[in-house]
Coordinates of C-alpha atoms and ligand atoms in Angstrom, one line a residue:
Chain A
X1 CA 32.8 -16.7 16.6
X2 CA 32.5 -20.2 15.2
X3 CA 29.9 -21.2 12.7
X4 CA 26.7 -22.6 14.0
X5 CA 23.2 -23.1 12.6
X6 CA 22.3 -20.1 14.8
X7 CA 24.0 -17.9 12.2
X8 CA 21.4 -16.3 9.9
X9 CA 24.0 -14.7 7.6
X10 CA 27.5 -16.1 6.9
X11 CA 30.0 -14.5 4.6
X12 CA 32.9 -16.8 3.7
X13 CA 36.1 -15.7 2.0
X14 CA 34.1 -13.2 0.1
X15 CA 35.8 -11.1 -2.6
X16 CA 34.2 -8.6 -4.9
X17 CA 35.4 -6.1 -7.6
X18 CA 33.7 -3.4 -9.6
X19 CA 35.4 -4.1 -12.9
X20 CA 39.0 -3.6 -12.2
X21 CA 38.5 -2.1 -8.8
X22 CA 38.9 -4.7 -6.1
X23 CA 36.7 -3.6 -3.2
X24 CA 36.5 -6.6 -1.0
X25 CA 39.3 -9.1 -0.6
X26 CA 38.6 -11.7 1.9
X27 CA 35.6 -11.1 4.2
X28 CA 34.6 -13.6 6.8
X29 CA 31.9 -12.8 9.1
X30 CA 28.8 -14.2 10.8
X31 CA 25.6 -12.7 11.9
X32 CA 23.8 -14.7 14.6
X33 CA 20.0 -14.9 14.8
X34 CA 18.3 -12.4 17.0
X35 CA 21.4 -10.1 17.3
X36 CA 22.2 -6.6 16.2
X37 CA 25.6 -6.8 14.4
X38 CA 27.5 -3.7 13.3
X39 CA 29.8 -3.5 10.4
X40 CA 32.1 -0.6 10.6
X41 CA 34.5 1.0 8.2
X42 CA 35.5 4.2 6.6
X43 CA 33.5 5.7 3.7
X44 CA 34.1 3.8 0.5
X45 CA 35.5 0.7 2.2
X46 CA 32.7 -1.4 0.7
X47 CA 30.0 -1.5 3.4
X48 CA 27.1 -0.9 1.0
X49 CA 28.6 -3.4 -1.3
X50 CA 28.5 -6.1 1.4
X51 CA 24.8 -5.4 1.9
X52 CA 24.1 -5.7 -1.8
X53 CA 26.0 -9.0 -1.8
X54 CA 23.8 -10.3 1.0
X55 CA 20.7 -9.1 -0.8
X56 CA 21.8 -10.8 -4.0
X57 CA 22.0 -7.5 -6.0
X58 CA 25.6 -8.2 -6.7
X59 CA 27.5 -11.4 -7.2
X60 CA 30.8 -12.2 -5.4
X61 CA 33.8 -13.0 -7.6
X62 CA 35.0 -15.4 -4.9
X63 CA 33.6 -17.0 -1.7
X64 CA 30.0 -17.2 -0.8
X65 CA 27.2 -15.5 1.0
X66 CA 24.8 -17.7 2.9
X67 CA 21.5 -16.4 4.2
X68 CA 19.3 -18.8 6.3
X69 CA 21.4 -21.7 5.0
X70 CA 21.0 -20.9 1.3
X71 CA 23.9 -19.8 -0.9
X72 CA 22.5 -16.5 -2.3
X73 CA 24.4 -16.7 -5.6
X74 CA 23.0 -20.1 -6.4
X75 CA 19.3 -19.1 -6.1
X76 CA 17.3 -18.6 -9.3
X77 CA 15.3 -15.5 -9.7
X78 CA 12.1 -16.8 -8.1
X79 CA 13.9 -18.1 -5.0
X80 CA 16.0 -15.0 -4.7
X81 CA 12.8 -12.9 -4.8
X82 CA 11.3 -15.2 -2.2
X83 CA 14.3 -14.7 0.0
X84 CA 14.2 -10.9 -0.4
X85 CA 10.6 -10.8 0.8
X86 CA 12.1 -11.9 4.1
X87 CA 14.7 -9.2 4.2
X88 CA 14.1 -5.6 4.9
X89 CA 16.6 -3.0 3.9
X90 CA 16.9 0.6 4.9
X91 CA 18.8 2.5 2.3
X92 CA 21.3 5.1 3.1
X93 CA 19.0 8.0 2.2
X94 CA 15.8 6.2 2.8
X95 CA 15.0 5.7 -0.9
X96 CA 11.3 6.4 -0.2
X97 CA 9.1 6.5 -3.3
X98 CA 8.7 10.2 -3.9
X99 CA 5.5 9.8 -5.9
X100 CA 3.6 8.2 -3.0
X101 CA 2.5 9.3 0.5
X102 CA 4.2 7.9 3.6
X103 CA 1.2 5.6 4.0
X104 CA 1.5 4.2 0.5
X105 CA 5.2 3.8 0.9
X106 CA 4.7 1.5 3.9
X107 CA 1.8 -0.2 2.2
X108 CA 3.8 -0.8 -1.0
X109 CA 5.4 -4.2 0.0
X110 CA 2.1 -5.5 1.3
X111 CA 0.1 -4.5 -1.8
X112 CA 2.8 -6.0 -4.0
X113 CA 3.2 -9.3 -2.2
X114 CA 0.0 -10.1 -0.4
X115 CA -3.7 -10.3 -1.3
X116 CA -4.8 -8.7 2.0
X117 CA -7.9 -6.5 1.7
X118 CA -7.4 -2.8 1.9
X119 CA -8.8 -2.4 5.4
X120 CA -6.3 -4.9 6.8
X121 CA -3.5 -3.2 5.0
X122 CA -4.6 0.1 6.5
X123 CA -4.5 -1.3 10.0
X124 CA -1.1 -2.9 9.5
X125 CA 0.4 0.2 8.0
X126 CA -0.8 2.3 10.9
X127 CA 0.6 -0.2 13.3
X128 CA 4.0 -0.1 11.6
X129 CA 3.9 3.7 11.5
X130 CA 2.9 3.8 15.2
X131 CA 6.0 1.6 16.0
X132 CA 8.3 4.3 14.6
X133 CA 6.2 7.1 16.1
X134 CA 4.9 8.5 12.8
X135 CA 1.3 7.4 12.6
X136 CA 0.4 11.1 12.4
X137 CA 2.5 11.6 9.3
X138 CA 0.7 9.0 7.2
X139 CA -0.6 11.4 4.7
X140 CA 2.5 13.5 4.2
X141 CA 4.8 13.2 1.2
X142 CA 8.4 12.2 1.5
X143 CA 9.5 15.7 0.5
X144 CA 7.7 17.1 3.6
X145 CA 9.7 14.9 6.0
X146 CA 12.9 15.8 7.9
X147 CA 15.9 13.5 7.4
X148 CA 15.2 11.7 10.7
X149 CA 11.5 11.2 9.9
X150 CA 12.3 9.9 6.4
X151 CA 14.7 7.4 7.9
X152 CA 12.0 6.2 10.3
X153 CA 9.4 5.9 7.5
X154 CA 11.9 3.8 5.6
X155 CA 12.3 1.7 8.7
X156 CA 8.6 1.2 8.9
X157 CA 8.6 0.1 5.2
X158 CA 11.5 -2.2 5.8
X159 CA 9.6 -4.1 8.5
X160 CA 6.3 -4.0 6.7
X161 CA 6.4 -7.7 5.8
X162 CA 7.7 -8.8 9.2
X163 CA 11.2 -9.8 7.8
X164 CA 13.6 -12.1 9.5
X165 CA 16.6 -9.9 8.7
X166 CA 16.8 -6.1 8.4
X167 CA 19.8 -4.4 6.9
X168 CA 20.6 -0.8 7.8
X169 CA 22.8 1.2 5.5
X170 CA 24.3 4.1 7.4
X171 CA 21.2 4.7 9.5
X172 CA 22.9 7.5 11.4
X173 CA 24.3 9.5 8.5
X174 CA 23.3 13.1 8.5
X175 CA 21.0 13.1 11.5
X176 CA 20.8 15.6 14.3
X177 CA 21.8 14.3 17.8
X178 CA 18.2 13.7 18.9
X179 CA 17.1 11.8 15.8
X180 CA 20.3 9.9 16.0
X181 CA 19.4 8.5 19.4
X182 CA 15.8 7.9 18.3
X183 CA 16.8 5.8 15.3
X184 CA 19.4 3.9 17.3
X185 CA 16.9 3.0 20.0
X186 CA 14.4 2.0 17.4
X187 CA 16.8 -0.4 15.7
X188 CA 17.4 -2.1 19.0
X189 CA 13.8 -2.1 20.2
X190 CA 12.4 -3.4 16.9
X191 CA 15.1 -6.1 16.8
X192 CA 14.2 -7.4 20.3
X193 CA 10.4 -6.9 20.1
X194 CA 9.9 -8.5 16.7
X195 CA 12.6 -11.2 17.0
X196 CA 14.5 -10.1 13.9
X197 CA 18.2 -10.1 13.2
X198 CA 19.8 -6.8 12.3
X199 CA 22.9 -5.7 10.4
X200 CA 23.9 -2.1 10.9
X201 CA 26.5 -0.8 8.5
X202 CA 27.9 2.5 9.6
X203 CA 31.0 4.6 10.2
X204 CA 29.5 6.0 13.4
X205 CA 31.3 4.0 16.2
X206 CA 29.9 6.0 19.0
X207 CA 26.2 5.5 18.1
X208 CA 26.6 1.9 17.1
X209 CA 28.5 0.9 20.3
X210 CA 25.4 1.8 22.2
X211 CA 23.1 -0.6 20.4
X212 CA 25.0 -3.5 18.8
X213 CA 25.8 -6.9 20.3
X214 CA 28.8 -7.5 18.1
X215 CA 31.0 -5.3 15.9
X216 CA 33.2 -6.0 12.8
X217 CA 35.7 -3.5 11.6
X218 CA 36.5 -3.5 7.9
X219 CA 39.5 -1.9 6.2
X220 CA 41.1 -2.5 2.9
X221 CA 38.5 -5.1 2.0
X222 CA 39.2 -7.3 5.0
X223 CA 37.8 -7.8 8.5
X224 CA 40.6 -6.3 10.6
X225 CA 39.0 -6.5 14.1
X226 CA 35.8 -7.6 15.8
X227 CA 34.4 -8.0 19.2
X228 CA 31.6 -7.1 21.6
X229 CA 31.2 -3.4 22.5
X230 CA 33.1 -3.9 25.7
X231 CA 36.0 -5.6 23.9
X232 CA 36.1 -2.9 21.3
X233 CA 36.1 -0.1 23.9
X234 CA 39.1 -1.7 25.7
X235 CA 40.9 -2.7 22.5
X236 CA 44.5 -1.7 22.1
X237 CA 44.6 -2.5 18.4
X238 CA 45.8 0.6 16.6
X239 CA 43.0 0.5 14.0
X240 CA 40.2 0.2 16.5
X241 CA 41.8 2.8 18.6
X242 CA 42.0 5.2 15.8
X243 CA 38.4 4.6 14.8
X244 CA 36.9 4.7 18.3
X245 CA 38.8 7.9 19.1
X246 CA 38.4 9.5 15.7
X247 CA 42.0 10.2 15.1
X248 CA 42.6 11.6 11.6
X249 CA 45.8 9.6 10.9
X250 CA 47.0 6.2 11.9
X251 CA 46.6 2.8 10.2
X252 CA 43.9 4.5 8.1
X253 CA 46.0 7.2 6.3
X254 CA 44.7 10.7 5.9
X255 CA 46.1 11.0 2.4
X256 CA 44.8 9.2 -0.6
X257 CA 47.8 7.4 -2.2
X258 CA 49.8 10.0 -4.2
X259 CA 53.3 11.0 -5.2
X260 CA 55.2 12.9 -2.5
X261 CA 54.1 16.5 -2.6
X262 CA 57.5 17.9 -3.3
X263 CA 57.9 15.6 -6.3
X264 CA 54.5 16.5 -7.7
X265 CA 55.0 20.2 -7.3
X266 CA 58.5 20.1 -8.9
X267 CA 57.7 18.1 -11.9
X268 CA 54.2 19.4 -12.5
X269 CA 53.6 20.3 -16.1
X270 CA 50.9 22.9 -16.9
X271 CA 47.9 21.3 -18.6
Chain B
X1 CA 45.5 14.5 -27.9
X2 CA 47.5 12.6 -30.5
X3 CA 50.6 11.0 -29.0
X4 CA 53.9 11.4 -30.8
X5 CA 54.1 7.7 -31.8
X6 CA 50.7 7.9 -33.5
X7 CA 50.0 9.9 -36.7
X8 CA 46.9 12.1 -36.8
X9 CA 45.2 9.7 -39.2
X10 CA 45.6 6.7 -37.0
X11 CA 44.3 8.7 -34.0
X12 CA 41.2 9.7 -35.9
X13 CA 40.6 6.2 -37.1
X14 CA 40.8 4.9 -33.6
X15 CA 38.5 7.5 -32.3
X16 CA 35.9 6.8 -35.0
X17 CA 36.2 3.1 -34.5
X18 CA 35.8 3.5 -30.7
X19 CA 32.7 5.6 -31.1
X20 CA 31.2 3.1 -33.5
X21 CA 31.9 0.2 -31.2
X22 CA 30.5 2.0 -28.3
X23 CA 27.3 2.8 -30.2
X24 CA 26.9 -0.8 -31.2
X25 CA 27.4 -2.0 -27.7
X26 CA 24.8 0.5 -26.5
X27 CA 22.4 -0.6 -29.2
X28 CA 22.8 -4.2 -28.1
X29 CA 22.2 -3.2 -24.5
X30 CA 19.1 -1.2 -25.6
X31 CA 17.7 -4.2 -27.5
X32 CA 18.1 -6.5 -24.6
X33 CA 16.4 -3.9 -22.4
X34 CA 13.6 -3.6 -24.9
X35 CA 13.1 -7.4 -24.8
X36 CA 13.0 -7.3 -21.0
X37 CA 10.3 -4.6 -21.1
X38 CA 8.2 -6.6 -23.5
X39 CA 8.5 -9.8 -21.5
X40 CA 7.6 -8.0 -18.3
X41 CA 4.6 -6.2 -19.8
X42 CA 2.1 -8.6 -18.3
X43 CA 1.8 -6.5 -15.2
X44 CA 1.1 -3.3 -17.2
X45 CA -2.2 -4.9 -18.4
X46 CA -3.0 -7.2 -15.4
X47 CA -2.7 -4.2 -13.1
X48 CA -4.2 -1.7 -15.6
X49 CA -4.5 1.2 -13.0
X50 CA -0.7 1.4 -13.0
X51 CA -0.8 2.1 -16.8
X52 CA -3.8 4.3 -16.5
X53 CA -1.9 6.6 -14.2
X54 CA 0.9 6.9 -16.8
X55 CA -1.7 7.5 -19.6
X56 CA -2.8 10.4 -17.4
X57 CA 0.8 11.8 -17.0
X58 CA 1.9 11.2 -20.6
X59 CA -1.3 11.6 -22.4
X60 CA -3.8 13.8 -20.6
X61 CA -1.1 16.3 -19.5
X62 CA 0.0 16.6 -23.1
X63 CA -3.5 17.6 -24.3
X64 CA -3.0 21.4 -24.1
X65 CA 0.2 21.5 -26.1
X66 CA -1.3 19.1 -28.7
X67 CA -4.6 21.0 -29.1
X68 CA -2.9 24.5 -29.3
X69 CA -0.2 23.3 -31.7
X70 CA -2.6 21.4 -33.9
X71 CA -4.9 24.4 -34.3
X72 CA -2.0 26.7 -35.2
X73 CA -0.4 24.3 -37.6
X74 CA -3.8 23.8 -39.3
X75 CA -4.3 27.6 -39.6
X76 CA -0.9 28.1 -41.1
X77 CA -1.6 25.2 -43.6
X78 CA -4.8 26.9 -44.5
X79 CA -3.1 30.2 -45.3
X80 CA -0.2 28.8 -47.2
X81 CA -2.3 26.2 -49.0
X82 CA -4.8 28.8 -50.1
X83 CA -2.0 31.0 -51.4
X84 CA -0.8 28.3 -53.7
X85 CA -4.1 26.7 -54.6
X86 CA -5.6 30.0 -55.6
X87 CA -3.0 30.5 -58.3
X88 CA -4.4 27.4 -60.0
X89 CA -8.0 28.3 -59.4
X90 CA -8.6 25.3 -57.2
X91 CA -9.0 26.9 -53.8
X92 CA -11.9 24.6 -52.9
X93 CA -9.3 21.8 -52.7
X94 CA -8.0 23.5 -49.6
X95 CA -9.9 21.0 -47.4
X96 CA -8.2 18.1 -49.2
X97 CA -4.7 19.6 -48.9
X98 CA -5.1 20.4 -45.2
X99 CA -6.6 17.1 -44.2
X100 CA -4.2 14.9 -46.2
X101 CA -1.1 16.8 -45.0
X102 CA -2.3 16.4 -41.4
X103 CA -3.6 12.9 -41.3
X104 CA -0.8 11.4 -43.3
X105 CA 2.2 13.4 -42.1
X106 CA 2.0 16.3 -39.8
X107 CA -0.4 14.8 -37.3
X108 CA 1.6 11.7 -36.5
X109 CA 5.0 13.4 -36.9
X110 CA 4.5 16.8 -35.2
X111 CA 2.4 15.2 -32.4
X112 CA 5.2 12.7 -31.8
X113 CA 7.9 15.4 -31.7
X114 CA 5.9 17.4 -29.2
X115 CA 5.2 14.2 -27.2
X116 CA 8.9 13.4 -27.1
X117 CA 9.8 16.8 -25.7
X118 CA 6.8 17.0 -23.4
X119 CA 6.3 13.5 -22.1
X120 CA 9.4 11.5 -23.2
X121 CA 11.7 13.9 -21.4
X122 CA 9.6 13.7 -18.3
X123 CA 9.6 9.9 -18.3
X124 CA 13.4 9.8 -18.6
X125 CA 13.9 12.4 -15.8
X126 CA 11.5 10.5 -13.5
X127 CA 13.0 7.1 -14.0
X128 CA 16.6 8.6 -13.9
X129 CA 15.9 10.3 -10.6
X130 CA 14.2 7.2 -9.2
X131 CA 17.4 5.4 -10.0
X132 CA 19.7 8.1 -8.7
X133 CA 17.8 8.2 -5.4
X134 CA 18.0 4.4 -5.1
X135 CA 14.2 4.0 -5.4
X136 CA 14.7 1.3 -8.1
X137 CA 17.3 -0.5 -6.1
X138 CA 15.0 -0.4 -3.0
X139 CA 12.2 -1.8 -5.1
X140 CA 14.5 -4.7 -6.2
X141 CA 15.4 -5.4 -2.6
X142 CA 11.6 -5.5 -1.9
X143 CA 11.4 -8.3 -4.4
X144 CA 9.5 -6.1 -6.9
X145 CA 11.0 -5.9 -10.4
X146 CA 11.3 -2.3 -11.4
X147 CA 11.0 -3.1 -15.1
X148 CA 7.6 -4.6 -14.5
X149 CA 6.5 -2.1 -11.9
X150 CA 8.0 1.2 -13.1
X151 CA 9.2 0.8 -16.7
X152 CA 6.5 -1.3 -18.4
X153 CA 3.5 0.9 -17.3
X154 CA 5.2 4.0 -18.5
X155 CA 6.1 2.4 -21.8
X156 CA 2.6 1.2 -22.5
X157 CA 1.0 4.3 -21.1
X158 CA 2.9 6.3 -23.8
X159 CA 2.3 3.8 -26.6
X160 CA -1.5 3.9 -25.9
X161 CA -1.6 7.8 -25.6
X162 CA 0.4 8.5 -28.8
X163 CA -2.2 7.5 -31.5
X164 CA -4.9 9.4 -29.7
X165 CA -2.8 12.5 -29.4
X166 CA -1.9 12.1 -33.1
X167 CA -5.5 11.9 -34.2
X168 CA -6.4 14.8 -31.9
X169 CA -3.6 16.9 -33.5
X170 CA -5.0 16.2 -37.0
X171 CA -8.5 16.9 -35.9
X172 CA -7.6 20.3 -34.4
X173 CA -5.4 21.0 -37.4
X174 CA -8.4 20.4 -39.8
X175 CA -10.5 22.7 -37.6
X176 CA -7.8 25.3 -37.8
X177 CA -7.7 25.0 -41.6
X178 CA -11.5 25.3 -41.6
X179 CA -11.3 28.5 -39.5
X180 CA -8.9 30.1 -41.9
X181 CA -10.2 28.7 -45.2
X182 CA -14.0 29.0 -44.6
X183 CA -14.4 31.6 -41.8
X184 CA -11.6 34.0 -42.6
X185 CA -11.0 33.6 -46.4
X186 CA -14.5 32.6 -47.3
X187 CA -14.2 29.4 -49.2
X188 CA -17.5 27.5 -49.6
X189 CA -18.0 25.3 -46.6
X190 CA -19.7 22.6 -48.6
X191 CA -16.8 22.4 -51.0
X192 CA -14.3 22.4 -48.2
X193 CA -15.9 19.4 -46.4
X194 CA -17.2 17.6 -49.4
X195 CA -13.9 17.4 -51.3
X196 CA -12.2 16.4 -48.1
X197 CA -14.7 13.6 -47.6
X198 CA -14.3 12.2 -51.0
X199 CA -10.5 12.5 -51.1
X200 CA -9.6 11.1 -47.7
X201 CA -9.5 7.3 -47.6
X202 CA -10.0 5.6 -44.2
X203 CA -7.5 2.8 -44.6
X204 CA -4.9 4.4 -46.8
X205 CA -4.8 7.8 -45.0
X206 CA -6.3 7.6 -41.5
X207 CA -5.3 4.1 -40.6
X208 CA -1.8 4.5 -41.9
X209 CA -1.5 7.7 -39.9
X210 CA -2.5 5.8 -36.8
X211 CA 0.0 3.1 -37.5
X212 CA 2.7 5.7 -37.8
X213 CA 1.6 7.2 -34.5
X214 CA 1.9 3.8 -32.9
X215 CA 5.3 3.2 -34.2
X216 CA 6.5 6.7 -33.2
X217 CA 5.0 6.2 -29.8
X218 CA 6.8 2.9 -29.2
X219 CA 10.1 4.4 -30.4
X220 CA 9.8 7.5 -28.2
X221 CA 8.7 5.6 -25.1
X222 CA 11.4 2.9 -25.6
X223 CA 14.1 5.6 -25.9
X224 CA 12.7 7.5 -22.9
X225 CA 12.5 4.6 -20.5
X226 CA 15.9 3.2 -21.7
X227 CA 17.7 6.5 -21.2
X228 CA 16.1 6.9 -17.8
X229 CA 17.0 3.4 -16.7
X230 CA 20.5 3.7 -18.1
X231 CA 21.2 7.2 -16.8
X232 CA 24.3 7.6 -14.6
X233 CA 22.9 8.2 -11.1
X234 CA 24.0 11.8 -10.9
X235 CA 22.5 15.2 -11.6
X236 CA 24.5 15.6 -14.9
X237 CA 23.7 12.0 -15.7
X238 CA 20.0 12.6 -15.6
X239 CA 20.1 15.9 -17.4
X240 CA 22.2 14.4 -20.1
X241 CA 19.8 11.5 -20.5
X242 CA 16.9 13.8 -20.8
X243 CA 18.5 15.7 -23.6
X244 CA 19.4 12.5 -25.3
X245 CA 15.8 11.3 -25.2
X246 CA 14.6 14.4 -27.0
X247 CA 17.4 14.3 -29.6
X248 CA 17.3 10.6 -30.2
X249 CA 13.5 10.5 -30.3
X250 CA 13.3 13.3 -32.8
X251 CA 15.8 11.7 -35.1
X252 CA 14.0 8.3 -34.7
X253 CA 10.6 9.8 -35.6
X254 CA 11.9 11.5 -38.7
X255 CA 13.9 8.5 -39.9
X256 CA 11.0 6.1 -39.2
X257 CA 8.6 8.4 -40.9
X258 CA 10.6 8.2 -44.1
X259 CA 10.8 4.5 -44.0
X260 CA 7.1 4.1 -43.2
X261 CA 6.0 6.5 -45.9
X262 CA 8.0 4.6 -48.5
X263 CA 6.2 1.4 -47.5
X264 CA 2.8 2.9 -47.2
X265 CA 2.5 5.2 -50.1
X266 CA 4.9 4.0 -52.8
X267 CA 3.1 3.0 -55.9
X268 CA -0.1 4.8 -54.9
X269 CA 0.4 7.4 -57.6
X270 CA 2.3 9.7 -55.4
Ligands
LIG301 N1 28.6 0.8 -9.2 C1 29.9 1.0 -8.9 N2 30.8 1.0 -9.9 C2 32.1 1.2 -9.6 N3 32.6 1.4 -8.4 C3 31.7 1.5 -7.4 C4 30.3 1.3 -7.6 N4 29.7 1.4 -6.4 C5 30.7 1.6 -5.5 N5 31.9 1.7 -6.1 C6 33.2 1.9 -5.4 O1 33.4 0.8 -4.5 C7 33.8 1.3 -3.3 C8 32.9 0.8 -2.1 O2 31.7 1.3 -2.3 P1 30.6 1.3 -1.2 O3 30.3 -0.2 -0.9 O4 29.4 2.1 -1.6 O5 31.3 1.9 0.1 P2 30.7 2.4 1.5 O6 29.2 2.0 1.5 O7 31.5 1.7 2.5 O8 30.9 3.9 1.6 C9 33.9 2.8 -3.3 O9 35.2 3.2 -3.5 C10 33.1 3.1 -4.5 O10 33.7 4.2 -5.2
LIG302 MG1 27.6 3.2 1.5

């Protein structure tokens, strides 16, 4: 894809390290407005890190992140917070506030950022919960929800302020097959109905191929492949092939780097 | 383990040096955190219901342990104090002994120690778990500052609760001393209360006790919120932080008490 003003998020030559540990080397990717874009990669490849860079929770060591034309790292605190109000994020395990009911969780961003009267907030919250099919669960506590329900409540909370961008961190992880389909369809439906842009970070190729418009593959801190679902399905690239078919070994090795086993066993010292 | 190239002494020096440097770094980090909490305290007062909720959790839920402990400490003081005072034939001074010990020292100190283990540890565990489950991170992404929204109300809720709990502890202690001294042993009630009234000075004794409580409350709550906020986001991380809150708070209370006592009562004929 080439850069246009239609891109809501642009990452250019992005590099990031946690201390000594270089996680991202050179990430280039664009997320066009109104689309659902998947970012795919194995566990620990830096997917969550990319979302935190987009949200300005982390700062890149090189390169830049642009959201809606603004360089995130250059924003001062007030403008960063203003930007974040327009971004919804679904955390990997929901990150619902455990000391509040489902209703109060969804109302939280509205109560913090708007002066709306409580009756209006009530109606808005019930609408959001209705959109994810959980209006009846408004008075439950997060501990009373199943994994799939918690994910949907978090989704309702993420869209509570009608964001322009919603980021999903592993929305499919740990869900049963039915919830999986429900969450996937919700992401697609909300994206199209509310005119938002969605980034779905996941290692679940199968589910994401069903809902995304475009897919990036990340390995070793770089984008190694990308394409539409149709292109990905027919791709002959070894990496994509391994990922799509779930083969244990290939370009992504099964073993964490280590000495050859024979060497390690022969020279092993006790203690 | 000392390596061959390094003598045992050098290894120990390095270890001690490393520990000291780590402690200083952590102290610096804690000071910056404290400054951040203070500069973000506006919301704790502008949106007082947030703080009120924490006063309930830290203060109201500590009432039982404070009331029960205060009464028992006072009763024991009554028994021990009578045993000593009687030898000098001045058992009517029991009221003075009990009330001064409580209002000046035991009230603020013991209440703060109990508060640290009851409420301080709970604050650390709660904030630590919120961090471990990404609730704080989620809040940040919702453009809500967790220091203003979560930390500051807990800090101020504790700081406000502590002097009240300290005074309550002293009051219950004096009541316990009265039960033992007057009701059980049979000291004259008039002498018990009268001597107490003339000996206890509002500013020197009661007000100083309240100041101590405030200082201890601030120290305990600061340690508690810092340990929670700084806890590694794992199960061991949070449990370790909770333990550190109780240990560090207790040491801070006892150390601060000595310093405050020196300043408050030196040169007052004590
Ligand atoms: N706060 C951190 N400090 C140090 N290393 C981290 C931190 N967070 C993540 N990492 C490391 O960075 C790598 C990428 O993390 P992450 O972005 O969470 O991966 P993913 O979401 O793709 O599973 C992982 O190997 C992880 O161990
Ligand atoms: Mg992740």
